[in-house]
Coordinates of C-alpha atoms in Angstrom, one line a residue:
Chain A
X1022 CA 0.0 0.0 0.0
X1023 CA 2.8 2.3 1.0
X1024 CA 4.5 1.7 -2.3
X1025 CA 1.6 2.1 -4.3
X1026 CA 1.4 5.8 -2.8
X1027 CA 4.4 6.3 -3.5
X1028 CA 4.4 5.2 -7.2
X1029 CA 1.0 7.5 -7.3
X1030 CA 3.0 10.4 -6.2
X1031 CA 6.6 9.4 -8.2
X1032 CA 3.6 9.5 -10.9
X1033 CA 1.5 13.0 -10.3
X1034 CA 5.0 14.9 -9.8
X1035 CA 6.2 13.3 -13.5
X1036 CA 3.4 14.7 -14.8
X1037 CA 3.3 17.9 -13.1
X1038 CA 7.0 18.2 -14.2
X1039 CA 6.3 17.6 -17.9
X1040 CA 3.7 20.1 -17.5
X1041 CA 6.1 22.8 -16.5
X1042 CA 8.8 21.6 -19.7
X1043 CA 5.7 22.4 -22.0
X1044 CA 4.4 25.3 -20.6
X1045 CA 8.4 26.7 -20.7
X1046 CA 8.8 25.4 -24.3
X1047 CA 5.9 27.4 -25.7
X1048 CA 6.8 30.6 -23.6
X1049 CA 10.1 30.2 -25.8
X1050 CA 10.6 32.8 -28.3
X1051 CA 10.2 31.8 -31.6
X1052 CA 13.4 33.3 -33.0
X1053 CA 15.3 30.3 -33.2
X1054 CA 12.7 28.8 -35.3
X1055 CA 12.0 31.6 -37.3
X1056 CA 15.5 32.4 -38.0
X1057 CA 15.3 29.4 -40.4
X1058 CA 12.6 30.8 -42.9
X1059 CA 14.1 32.1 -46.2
X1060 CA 16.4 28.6 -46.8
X1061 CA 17.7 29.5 -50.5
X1062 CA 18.6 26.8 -53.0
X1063 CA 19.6 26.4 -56.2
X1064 CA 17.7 24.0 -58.3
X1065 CA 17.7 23.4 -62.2
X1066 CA 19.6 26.7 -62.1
X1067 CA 16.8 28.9 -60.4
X1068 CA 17.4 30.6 -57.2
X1069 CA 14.2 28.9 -54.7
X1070 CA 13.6 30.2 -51.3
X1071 CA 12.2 28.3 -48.9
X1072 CA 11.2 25.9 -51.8
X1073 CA 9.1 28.6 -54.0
X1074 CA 10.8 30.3 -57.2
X1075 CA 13.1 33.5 -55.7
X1076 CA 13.9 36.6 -57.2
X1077 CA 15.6 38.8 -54.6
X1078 CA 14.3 42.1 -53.9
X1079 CA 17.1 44.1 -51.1
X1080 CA 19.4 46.4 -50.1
X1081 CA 23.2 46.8 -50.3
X1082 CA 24.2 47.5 -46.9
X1083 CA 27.8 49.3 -46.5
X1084 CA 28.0 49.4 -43.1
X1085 CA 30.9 47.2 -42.6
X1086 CA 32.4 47.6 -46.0
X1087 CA 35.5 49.4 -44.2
X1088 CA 37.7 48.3 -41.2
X1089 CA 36.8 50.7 -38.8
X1090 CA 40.6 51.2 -38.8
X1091 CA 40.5 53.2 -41.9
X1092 CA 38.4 55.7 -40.9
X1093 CA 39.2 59.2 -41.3
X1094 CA 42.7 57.9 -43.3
X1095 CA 43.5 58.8 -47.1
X1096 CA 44.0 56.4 -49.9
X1097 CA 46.9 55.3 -52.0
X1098 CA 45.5 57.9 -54.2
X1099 CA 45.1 60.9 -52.0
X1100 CA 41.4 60.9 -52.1
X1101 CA 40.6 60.6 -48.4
X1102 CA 38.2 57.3 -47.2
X1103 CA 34.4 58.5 -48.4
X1104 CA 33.0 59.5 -44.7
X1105 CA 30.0 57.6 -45.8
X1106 CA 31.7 54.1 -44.4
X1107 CA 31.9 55.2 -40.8
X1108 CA 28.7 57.0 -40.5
X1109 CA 27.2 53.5 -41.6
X1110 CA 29.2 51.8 -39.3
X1111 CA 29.1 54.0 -36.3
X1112 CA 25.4 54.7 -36.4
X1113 CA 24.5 50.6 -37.4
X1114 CA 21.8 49.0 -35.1
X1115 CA 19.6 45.3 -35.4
X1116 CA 16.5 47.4 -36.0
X1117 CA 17.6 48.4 -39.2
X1118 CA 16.5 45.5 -40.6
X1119 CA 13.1 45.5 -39.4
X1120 CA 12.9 48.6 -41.3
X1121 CA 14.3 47.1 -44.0
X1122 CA 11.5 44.2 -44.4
X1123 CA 8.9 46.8 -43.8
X1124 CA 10.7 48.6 -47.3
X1125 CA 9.7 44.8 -48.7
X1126 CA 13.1 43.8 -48.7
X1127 CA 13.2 40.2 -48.6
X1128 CA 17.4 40.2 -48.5
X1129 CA 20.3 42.3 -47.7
X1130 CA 23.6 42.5 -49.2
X1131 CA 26.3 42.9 -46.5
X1132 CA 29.5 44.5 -47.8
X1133 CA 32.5 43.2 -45.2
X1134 CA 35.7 44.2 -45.1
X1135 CA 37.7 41.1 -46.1
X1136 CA 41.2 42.6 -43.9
X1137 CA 38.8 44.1 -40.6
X1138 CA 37.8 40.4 -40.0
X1139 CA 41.4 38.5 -41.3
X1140 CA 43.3 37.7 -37.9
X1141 CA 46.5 37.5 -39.5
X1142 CA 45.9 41.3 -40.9
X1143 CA 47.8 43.4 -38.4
X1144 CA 46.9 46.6 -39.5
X1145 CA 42.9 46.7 -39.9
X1146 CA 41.8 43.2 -38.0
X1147 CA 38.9 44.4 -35.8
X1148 CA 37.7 41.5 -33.1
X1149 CA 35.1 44.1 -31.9
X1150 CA 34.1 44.4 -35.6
X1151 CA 33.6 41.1 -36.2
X1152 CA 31.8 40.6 -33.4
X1153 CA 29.2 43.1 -34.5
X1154 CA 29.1 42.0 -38.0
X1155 CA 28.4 38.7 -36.8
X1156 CA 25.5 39.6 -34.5
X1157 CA 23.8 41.9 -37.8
X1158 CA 24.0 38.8 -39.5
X1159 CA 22.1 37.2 -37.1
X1160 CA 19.8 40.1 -36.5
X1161 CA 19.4 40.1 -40.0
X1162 CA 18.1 36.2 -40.3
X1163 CA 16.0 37.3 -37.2
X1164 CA 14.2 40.0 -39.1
X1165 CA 13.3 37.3 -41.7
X1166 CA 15.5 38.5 -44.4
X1167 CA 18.3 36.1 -46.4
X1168 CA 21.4 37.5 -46.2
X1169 CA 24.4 37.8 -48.9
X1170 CA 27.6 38.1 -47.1
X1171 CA 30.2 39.4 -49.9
X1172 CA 33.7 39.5 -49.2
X1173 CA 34.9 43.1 -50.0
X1174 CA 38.6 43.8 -50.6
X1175 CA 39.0 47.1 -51.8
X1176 CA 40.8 50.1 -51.4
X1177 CA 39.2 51.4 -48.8
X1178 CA 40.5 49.4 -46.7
X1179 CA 43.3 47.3 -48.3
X1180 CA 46.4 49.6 -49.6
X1181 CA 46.4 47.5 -53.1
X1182 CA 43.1 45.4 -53.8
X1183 CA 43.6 41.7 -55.0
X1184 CA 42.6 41.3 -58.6
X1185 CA 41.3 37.4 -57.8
X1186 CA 40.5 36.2 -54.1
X1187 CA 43.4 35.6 -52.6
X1188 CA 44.7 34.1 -49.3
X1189 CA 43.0 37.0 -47.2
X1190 CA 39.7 35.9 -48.9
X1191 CA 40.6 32.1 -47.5
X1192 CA 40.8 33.6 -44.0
X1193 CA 37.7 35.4 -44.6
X1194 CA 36.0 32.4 -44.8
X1195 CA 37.3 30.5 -42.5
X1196 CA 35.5 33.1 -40.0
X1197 CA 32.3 32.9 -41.5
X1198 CA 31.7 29.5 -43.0
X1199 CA 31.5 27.7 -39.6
X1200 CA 29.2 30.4 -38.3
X1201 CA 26.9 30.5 -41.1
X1202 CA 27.6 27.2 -43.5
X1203 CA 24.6 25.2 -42.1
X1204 CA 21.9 28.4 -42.3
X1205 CA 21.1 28.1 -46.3
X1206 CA 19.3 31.7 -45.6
X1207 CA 23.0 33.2 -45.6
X1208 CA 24.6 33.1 -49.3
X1209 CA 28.5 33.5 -50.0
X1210 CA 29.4 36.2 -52.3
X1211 CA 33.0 34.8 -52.4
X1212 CA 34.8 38.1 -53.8
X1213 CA 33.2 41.8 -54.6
X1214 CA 34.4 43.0 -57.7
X1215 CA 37.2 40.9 -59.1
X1216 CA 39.3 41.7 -62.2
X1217 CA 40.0 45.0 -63.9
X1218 CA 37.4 47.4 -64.4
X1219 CA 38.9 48.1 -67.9
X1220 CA 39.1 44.9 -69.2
X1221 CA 35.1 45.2 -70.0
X1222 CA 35.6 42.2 -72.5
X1223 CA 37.7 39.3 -70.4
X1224 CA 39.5 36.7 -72.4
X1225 CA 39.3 33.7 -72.1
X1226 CA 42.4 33.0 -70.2
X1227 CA 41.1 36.2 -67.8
X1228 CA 38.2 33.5 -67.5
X1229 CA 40.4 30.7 -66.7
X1230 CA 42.4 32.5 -64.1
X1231 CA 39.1 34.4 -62.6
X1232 CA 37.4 30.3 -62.3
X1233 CA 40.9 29.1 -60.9
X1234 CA 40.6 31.6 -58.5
X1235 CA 37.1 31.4 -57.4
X1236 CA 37.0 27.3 -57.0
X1237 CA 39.8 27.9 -54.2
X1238 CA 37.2 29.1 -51.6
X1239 CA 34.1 27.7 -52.8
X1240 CA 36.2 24.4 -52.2
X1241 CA 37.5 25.7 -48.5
X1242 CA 33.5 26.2 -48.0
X1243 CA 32.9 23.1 -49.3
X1244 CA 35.5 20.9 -47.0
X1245 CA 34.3 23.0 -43.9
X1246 CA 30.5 22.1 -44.1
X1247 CA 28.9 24.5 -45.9
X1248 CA 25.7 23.9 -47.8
X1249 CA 25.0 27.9 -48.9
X1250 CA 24.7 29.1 -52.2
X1251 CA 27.5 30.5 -53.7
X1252 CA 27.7 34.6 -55.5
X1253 CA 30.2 34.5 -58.0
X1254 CA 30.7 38.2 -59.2
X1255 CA 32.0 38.3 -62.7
X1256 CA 35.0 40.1 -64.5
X1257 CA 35.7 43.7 -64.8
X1258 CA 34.3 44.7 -61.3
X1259 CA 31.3 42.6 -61.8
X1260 CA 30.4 44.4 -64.8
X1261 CA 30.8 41.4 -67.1
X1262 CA 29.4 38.2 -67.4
X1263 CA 29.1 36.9 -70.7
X1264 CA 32.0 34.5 -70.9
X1265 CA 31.8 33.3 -66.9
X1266 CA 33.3 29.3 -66.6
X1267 CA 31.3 26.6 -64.3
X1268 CA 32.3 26.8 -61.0
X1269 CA 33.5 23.0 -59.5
X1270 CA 30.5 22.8 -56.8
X1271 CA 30.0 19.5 -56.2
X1272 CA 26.4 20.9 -54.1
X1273 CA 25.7 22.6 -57.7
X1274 CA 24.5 25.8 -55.5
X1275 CA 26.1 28.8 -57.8
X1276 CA 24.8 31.9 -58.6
X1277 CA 26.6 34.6 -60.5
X1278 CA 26.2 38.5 -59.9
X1279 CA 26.6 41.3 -61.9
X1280 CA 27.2 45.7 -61.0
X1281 CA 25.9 47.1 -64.4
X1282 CA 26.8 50.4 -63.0
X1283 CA 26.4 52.9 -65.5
X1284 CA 29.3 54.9 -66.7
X1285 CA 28.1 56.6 -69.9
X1286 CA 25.2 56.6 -71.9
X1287 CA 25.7 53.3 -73.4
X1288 CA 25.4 51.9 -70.1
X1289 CA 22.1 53.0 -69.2
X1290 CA 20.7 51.5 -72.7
X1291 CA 19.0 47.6 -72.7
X1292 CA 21.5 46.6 -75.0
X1293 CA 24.5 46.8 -72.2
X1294 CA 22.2 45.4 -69.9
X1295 CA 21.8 42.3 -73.0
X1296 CA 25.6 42.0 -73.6
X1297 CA 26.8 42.4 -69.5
X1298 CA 24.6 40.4 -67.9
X1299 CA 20.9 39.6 -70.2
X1300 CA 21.9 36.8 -72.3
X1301 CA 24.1 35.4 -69.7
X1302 CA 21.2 35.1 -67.5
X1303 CA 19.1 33.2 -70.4
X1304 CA 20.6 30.0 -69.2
X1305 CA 22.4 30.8 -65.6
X1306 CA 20.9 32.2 -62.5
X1307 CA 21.8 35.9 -62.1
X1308 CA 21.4 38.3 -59.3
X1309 CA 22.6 42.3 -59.4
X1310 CA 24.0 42.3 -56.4
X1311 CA 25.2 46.0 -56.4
X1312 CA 23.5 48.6 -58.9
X1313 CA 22.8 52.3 -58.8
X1314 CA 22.8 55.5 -61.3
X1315 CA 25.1 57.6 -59.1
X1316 CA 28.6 57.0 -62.1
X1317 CA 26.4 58.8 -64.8
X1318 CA 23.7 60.8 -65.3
X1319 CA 21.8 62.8 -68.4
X1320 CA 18.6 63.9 -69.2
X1321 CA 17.9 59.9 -70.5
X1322 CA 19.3 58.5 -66.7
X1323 CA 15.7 59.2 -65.1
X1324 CA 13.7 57.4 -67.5
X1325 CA 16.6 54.8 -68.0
X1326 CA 16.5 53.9 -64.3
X1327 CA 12.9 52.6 -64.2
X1328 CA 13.3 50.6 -67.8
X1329 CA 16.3 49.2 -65.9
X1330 CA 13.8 47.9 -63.0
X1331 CA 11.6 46.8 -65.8
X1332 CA 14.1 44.3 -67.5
X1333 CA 15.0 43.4 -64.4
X1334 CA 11.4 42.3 -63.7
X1335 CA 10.7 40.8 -66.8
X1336 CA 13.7 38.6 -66.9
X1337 CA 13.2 37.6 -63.2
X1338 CA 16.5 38.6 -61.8
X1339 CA 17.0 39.7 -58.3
X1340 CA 18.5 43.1 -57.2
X1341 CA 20.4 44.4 -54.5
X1342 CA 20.1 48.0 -54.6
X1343 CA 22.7 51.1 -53.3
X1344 CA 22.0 51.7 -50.7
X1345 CA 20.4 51.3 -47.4
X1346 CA 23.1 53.2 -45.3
X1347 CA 24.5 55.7 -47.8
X1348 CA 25.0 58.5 -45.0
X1349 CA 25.1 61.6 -47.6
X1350 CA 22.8 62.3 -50.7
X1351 CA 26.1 62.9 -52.8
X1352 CA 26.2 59.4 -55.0
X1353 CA 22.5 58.1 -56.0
X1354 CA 21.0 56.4 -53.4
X1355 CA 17.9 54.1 -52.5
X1356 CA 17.6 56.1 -49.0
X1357 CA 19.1 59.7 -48.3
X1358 CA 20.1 61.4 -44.3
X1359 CA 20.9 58.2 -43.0
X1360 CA 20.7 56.8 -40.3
X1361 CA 17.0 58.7 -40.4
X1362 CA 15.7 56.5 -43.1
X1363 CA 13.8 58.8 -46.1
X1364 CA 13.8 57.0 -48.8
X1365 CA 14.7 59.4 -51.6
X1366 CA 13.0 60.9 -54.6
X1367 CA 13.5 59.9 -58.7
X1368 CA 13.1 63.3 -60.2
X1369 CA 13.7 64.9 -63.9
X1370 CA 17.3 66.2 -64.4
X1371 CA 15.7 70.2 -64.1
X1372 CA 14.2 69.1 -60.5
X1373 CA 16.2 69.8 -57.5
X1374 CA 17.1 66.7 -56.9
X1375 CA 18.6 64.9 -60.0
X1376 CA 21.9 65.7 -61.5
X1377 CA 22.4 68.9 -59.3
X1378 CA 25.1 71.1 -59.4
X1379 CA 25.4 71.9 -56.0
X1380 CA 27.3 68.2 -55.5
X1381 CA 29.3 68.1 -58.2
X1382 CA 27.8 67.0 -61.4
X1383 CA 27.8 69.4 -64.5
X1384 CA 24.2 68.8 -65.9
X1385 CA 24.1 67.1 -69.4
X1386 CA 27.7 66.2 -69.7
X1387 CA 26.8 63.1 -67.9
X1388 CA 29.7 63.7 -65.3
X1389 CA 29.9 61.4 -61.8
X1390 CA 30.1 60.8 -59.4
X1391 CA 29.0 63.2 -56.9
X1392 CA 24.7 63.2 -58.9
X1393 CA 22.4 63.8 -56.7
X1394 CA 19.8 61.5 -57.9
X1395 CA 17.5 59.1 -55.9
X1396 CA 15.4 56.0 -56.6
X1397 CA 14.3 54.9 -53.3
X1398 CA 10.9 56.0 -53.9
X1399 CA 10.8 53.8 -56.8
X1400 CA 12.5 51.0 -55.5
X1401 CA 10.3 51.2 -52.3
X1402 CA 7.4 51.2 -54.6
X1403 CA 8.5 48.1 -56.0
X1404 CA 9.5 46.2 -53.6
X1405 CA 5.9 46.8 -51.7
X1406 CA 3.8 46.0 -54.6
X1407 CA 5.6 43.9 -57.5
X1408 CA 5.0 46.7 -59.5
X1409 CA 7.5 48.8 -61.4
X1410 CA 6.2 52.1 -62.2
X1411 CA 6.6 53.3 -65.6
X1412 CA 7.7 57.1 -64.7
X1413 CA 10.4 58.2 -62.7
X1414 CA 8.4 59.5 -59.8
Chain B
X649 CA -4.3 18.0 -6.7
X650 CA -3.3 19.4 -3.5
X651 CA 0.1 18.6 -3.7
X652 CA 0.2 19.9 -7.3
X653 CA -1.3 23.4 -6.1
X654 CA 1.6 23.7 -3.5
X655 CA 4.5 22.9 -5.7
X656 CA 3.0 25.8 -8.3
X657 CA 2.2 28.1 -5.1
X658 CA 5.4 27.8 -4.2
X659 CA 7.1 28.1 -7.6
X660 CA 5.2 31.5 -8.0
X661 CA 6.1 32.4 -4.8
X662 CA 9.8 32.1 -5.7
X663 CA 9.4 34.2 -8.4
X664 CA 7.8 37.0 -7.3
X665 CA 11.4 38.3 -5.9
X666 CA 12.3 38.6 -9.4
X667 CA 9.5 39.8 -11.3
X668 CA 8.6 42.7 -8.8
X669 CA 12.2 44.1 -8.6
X670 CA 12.6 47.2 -9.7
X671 CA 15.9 47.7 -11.5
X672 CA 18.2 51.1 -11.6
X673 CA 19.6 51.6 -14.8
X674 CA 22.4 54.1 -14.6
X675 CA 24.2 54.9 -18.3
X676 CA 27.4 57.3 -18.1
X677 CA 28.6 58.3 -21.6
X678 CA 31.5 60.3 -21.2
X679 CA 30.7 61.7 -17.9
X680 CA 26.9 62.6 -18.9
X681 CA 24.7 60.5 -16.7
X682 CA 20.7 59.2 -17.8
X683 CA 19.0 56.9 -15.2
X684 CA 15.6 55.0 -15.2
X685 CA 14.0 52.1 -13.3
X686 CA 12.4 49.5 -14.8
X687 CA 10.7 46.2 -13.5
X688 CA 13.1 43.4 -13.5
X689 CA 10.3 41.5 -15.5
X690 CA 8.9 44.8 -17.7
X691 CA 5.9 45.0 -19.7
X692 CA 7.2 45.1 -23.0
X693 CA 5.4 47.5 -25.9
X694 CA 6.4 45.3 -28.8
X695 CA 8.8 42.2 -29.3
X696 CA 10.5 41.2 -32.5
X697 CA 12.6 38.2 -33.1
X698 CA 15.9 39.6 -31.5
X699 CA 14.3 42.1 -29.1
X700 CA 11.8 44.0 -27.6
X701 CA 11.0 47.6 -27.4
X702 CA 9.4 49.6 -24.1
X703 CA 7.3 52.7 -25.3
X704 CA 7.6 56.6 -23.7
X705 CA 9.2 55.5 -20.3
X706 CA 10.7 58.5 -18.1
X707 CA 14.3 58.6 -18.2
X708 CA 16.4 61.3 -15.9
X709 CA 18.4 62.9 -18.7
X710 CA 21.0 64.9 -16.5
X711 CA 18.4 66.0 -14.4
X712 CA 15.9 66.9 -16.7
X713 CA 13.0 64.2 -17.0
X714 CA 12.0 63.4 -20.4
X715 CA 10.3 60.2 -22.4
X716 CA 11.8 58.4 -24.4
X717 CA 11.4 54.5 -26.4
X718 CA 13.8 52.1 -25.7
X719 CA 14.9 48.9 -27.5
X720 CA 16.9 45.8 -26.2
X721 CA 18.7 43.2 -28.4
X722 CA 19.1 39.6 -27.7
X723 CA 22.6 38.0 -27.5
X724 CA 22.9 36.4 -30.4
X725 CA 22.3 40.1 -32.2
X726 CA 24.9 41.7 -30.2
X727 CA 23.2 42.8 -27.8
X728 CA 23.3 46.3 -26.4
X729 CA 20.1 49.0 -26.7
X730 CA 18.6 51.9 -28.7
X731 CA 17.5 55.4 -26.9
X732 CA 14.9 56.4 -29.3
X733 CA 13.5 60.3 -29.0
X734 CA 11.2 61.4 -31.8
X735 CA 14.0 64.0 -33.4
X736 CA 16.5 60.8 -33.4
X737 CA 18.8 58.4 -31.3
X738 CA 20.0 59.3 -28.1
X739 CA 22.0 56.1 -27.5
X740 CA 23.1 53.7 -29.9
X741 CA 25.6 51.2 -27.9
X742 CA 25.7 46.5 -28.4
X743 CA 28.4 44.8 -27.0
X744 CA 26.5 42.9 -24.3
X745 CA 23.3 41.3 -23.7
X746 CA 21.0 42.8 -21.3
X747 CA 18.8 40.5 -20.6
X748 CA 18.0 37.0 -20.4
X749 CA 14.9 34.8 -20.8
X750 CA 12.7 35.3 -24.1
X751 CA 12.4 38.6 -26.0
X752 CA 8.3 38.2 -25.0
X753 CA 9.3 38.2 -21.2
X754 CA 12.6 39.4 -20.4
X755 CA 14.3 39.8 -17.4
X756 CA 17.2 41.8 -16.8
X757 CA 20.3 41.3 -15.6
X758 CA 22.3 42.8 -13.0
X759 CA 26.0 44.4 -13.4
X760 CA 27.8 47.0 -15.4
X761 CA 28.3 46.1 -19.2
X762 CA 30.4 48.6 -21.8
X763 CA 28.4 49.1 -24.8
X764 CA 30.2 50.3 -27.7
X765 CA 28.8 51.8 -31.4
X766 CA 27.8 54.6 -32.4
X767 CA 27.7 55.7 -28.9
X768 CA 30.3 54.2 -26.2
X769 CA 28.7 53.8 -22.3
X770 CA 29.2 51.9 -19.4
X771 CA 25.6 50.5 -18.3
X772 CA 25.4 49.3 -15.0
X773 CA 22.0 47.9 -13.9
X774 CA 21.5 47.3 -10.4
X775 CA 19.2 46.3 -7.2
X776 CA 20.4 46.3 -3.5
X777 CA 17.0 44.3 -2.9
X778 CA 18.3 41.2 -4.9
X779 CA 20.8 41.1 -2.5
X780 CA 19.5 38.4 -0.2
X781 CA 18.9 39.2 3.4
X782 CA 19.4 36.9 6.0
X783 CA 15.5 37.1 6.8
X784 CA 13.9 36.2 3.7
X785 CA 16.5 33.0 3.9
X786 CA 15.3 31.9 6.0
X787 CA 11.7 32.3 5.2
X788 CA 12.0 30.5 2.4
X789 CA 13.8 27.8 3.8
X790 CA 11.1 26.9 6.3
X791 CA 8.5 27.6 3.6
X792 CA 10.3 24.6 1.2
X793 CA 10.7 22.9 4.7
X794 CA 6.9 23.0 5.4
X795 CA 6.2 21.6 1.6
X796 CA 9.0 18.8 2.3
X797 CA 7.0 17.6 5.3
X798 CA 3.7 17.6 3.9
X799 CA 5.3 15.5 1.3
X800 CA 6.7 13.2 3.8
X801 CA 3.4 13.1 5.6
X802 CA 1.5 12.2 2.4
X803 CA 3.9 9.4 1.2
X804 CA 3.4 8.0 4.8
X805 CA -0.2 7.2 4.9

């Protein structure tokens, strides 16, 4: 009798303890479980997120494009380090990504600097700096968006940029691949920009050497676990694509990215768009994964800008646009007077806003950069209702 | 049932030290000093997935009392908090978690953290109260020593 009680108790206090696990369980946040919505893949060459057909719709974030080390220091070529960088950096919180998915961003682009997070880069490593890059990442997944983490060696922050990845890029990796490789929301832009921005029409020995090059860290990605999707920019600063090599991924999860900056009036016309990056896309999956007007603008640039959104949307490929974080309104910009988020205005070259003087640009010679030209209202537009508007607004 | 209902009175009761503690939040950034209090447990206004945010609370902005929204980040984020007035940020410091438990009920946690960004403080969150006091020791103790016994005594009927 005794030991029936007590199996009748041993019994009620299981249950009342299972009671409490469940009750804890569902007060739980749901972050954890959340953070696993927007899984990208690659399948017969189309990008898929969480399992339905993708075409990504975000915003380049430059935040931590520059090792916080550079600040306030002056290039190789005098120019002193755009004051834009640390403004983005300094003034960088989690929220802005909320803010971001309420824009109808479904994806960010997050420009880091390849030496601020190398350990064996003496000058510009940063531990705080990767520490916080590391938590926006995760804020980032949080806030429901998939995230592009591109590797970015450039002058701002490296006294002579690598024309391929190089060893730096290898240690790059090695920081973020066993953070992120098993989180398919988080793709690996493996190097921003490679090549030489003159060489506009790559041979094919250029293309050799840039696939050489690239295979090296997909391959350390690879061998440490990773399962992301790979962003493979092409030649001449991303502005070419049209001769791009397979990539050895033995996951076949590659994706290439184009910058079809404009730099002249050509390159505002859907015939560059055709020959950089168009065709190329016929048969691979493409996403522009850095694009504004803010290199060129003429009285055609406003017009231009919304038939660029158009092809775009037509030919289902994904954009990542400049920029969330741009602190001043001298280079065109999705979002002006950071970090008070106004997404700025696509006016006519005579409006106050396009082209202007007062940064720089000389109206109608097409000089930049310095335009003061926006497209956040447009891009906003778009991003909210799948619907590219026809006029620059 | 009975025995149930003890156990859960009991677990409440050891909570309540926690949720009713009122914590003193004392930022110094560069030798300007803002304080608040806040319940250990606070209501929050909103949650998202990495944080919560607590709407217009009264914060003692070198003397002068003003409102002000304020947002907390969980670990994995960074950490760290927002000082949000309607004509921009105040603070903008992560570095450290503030709080543990879920981003839909909080709790704080006590001690001084440096918080770096675009604003760089030393945040220390405190409460003599949590300190225990002999007294309440030994309340509890002889309030887990009177559950014990009942358990005893029911086991040996």
């Amino acid at each position: 009798m005794k030991h029936t009680e007590t199996m009748k108790l041993s019994h009620r206090c299981f249950t009342f303890t299972c009671l409490c696990v469940a009750v804890a369980t569902l007060l739980v946040s749901p972050a954890e479980a959340q953070s696993q919505t927007g899984q990208v893949t690659v399948v017969d060459k189309h990008l898929l997120r969480d399992g339905k057909p993708w075409v990504p719709h975000g915003f380049f974030q430059v935040a931590f494009a520059v090792p916080p080390g550079a600040f306030n220091t002056v290039l190789p070529d005098g120019q002193q380090i755009n004051p834009v960088y640390q403004i983005a950096y300094s003034n960088y919180s989690p929220k802005e990504y909320i803010d971001m998915r309420q824009a109808g961003a479904d994806s960010v682009r997050l420009a880091i600097s390849q030496t601020a997070v190398d350990p064996e880069n003496t000058k510009y490593f940063n531990q705080q700096f990767l520490k916080t890059v590391i938590g926006a990442i995760h804020a980032a997944r949080a806030a429901g968006l998939s995230v592009i983490i591109a590797a970015q060696d450039e002058s701002q922050g490296e006294d002579t940029k690598s024309v391929l990845p190089d060893d730096g890029t290898l240690r790059f990796w090695r920081e973020f691949a066993p953070i992120f490789g098993r989180d398919a929301g988080v793709l690996f832009e493996l190097y921003n920009e490679p090549g030489e921005p003159q060489d506009v029409q790559p041979s094919r020995q250029q293309w050799d050497a840039w696939a050489t090059a690239m295979n090296n860290p997909l391959a350390l990605v690879r061998d440490l676990g990773a399962v992301n999707v790979i962003v493979a920019d092409g030649l001449a600063y991303a502005q070419q694509l049209s001769g791009a090599l397979a990539l050895n991924d033995p996951l076949n999860q590659v994706v290439y990215a184009a910058h079809p900056y404009p730099h002249n009036e050509a390159g505002q016309t859907p015939q560059a768009w055709d020959q950089k990056f168009g065709n190329f896309a016929q048969t691979e999956p493409v996403i522009i994964t850095e694009w504004g007007p803010g290199y060129y603008c003429n009285s055609d640039t406003p017009q231009a800008t919304v038939d660029f959104l158009a092809y775009l949307q037509n030919r289902q490929i994904g954009l990542e646009v400049v920029a969330w974080d741009w602190g001043t309104y001298k280079f065109a910009s999705a979002v002006q007077n950071f970090p008070n988020v106004v997404f700025s205005s696509l006016l006519t070259p005579t409006g106050p806003n396009a082209c202007s003087a007062a940064n720089g640009f000389t109206p109608g010679t097409g000089h930049g950069p310095g335009t003061s030209f926006g497209l956040g209202q447009v891009i906003e537009s778009w991003y909210l209702t799948g619907v590219v508007p026809q006029k620059p607004q | 049932m009975r025995l149930e209902s003890s156990v859960l009175l009991a677990a409440v009761m050891l909570s309540l030290p926690v949720s009713m503690r009122a914590d003193t939040f004392t930022l110094n950034v560069n030798g300007e000093v803002d304080t608040f209090t806040l319940p250990a447990s606070p209501v929050i206004s909103n949650s998202y997935n990495f944080g919560f945010t607590i709407a217009s609370l009264p914060i003692n902005e070198g003397g002068v009392e003003v409102f002000r929204q304020l947002d907390f980040f969980n670990a994995a984020t960074g950490g760290g908090l927002l000082i949000d007035s309607a004509d921009g940020l105040d603070f903008n410091g992560q570095g450290n978690a503030l709080y543990k438990g879920s981003n839909t009920q909080p709790t704080f946690l006590l001690g001084t953290f440096d918080l770096v960004g675009a604003d760089s403080g030393v945040l220390t969150i405190s409460n003599p109260a949590v300190t225990p006091e002999p007294s309440p020791v030994v309340l509890l103790a002889t309030g887990l020593l009177g559950i014990l016994s009942m358990l005893r005594r029911k086991v040996s009927i």
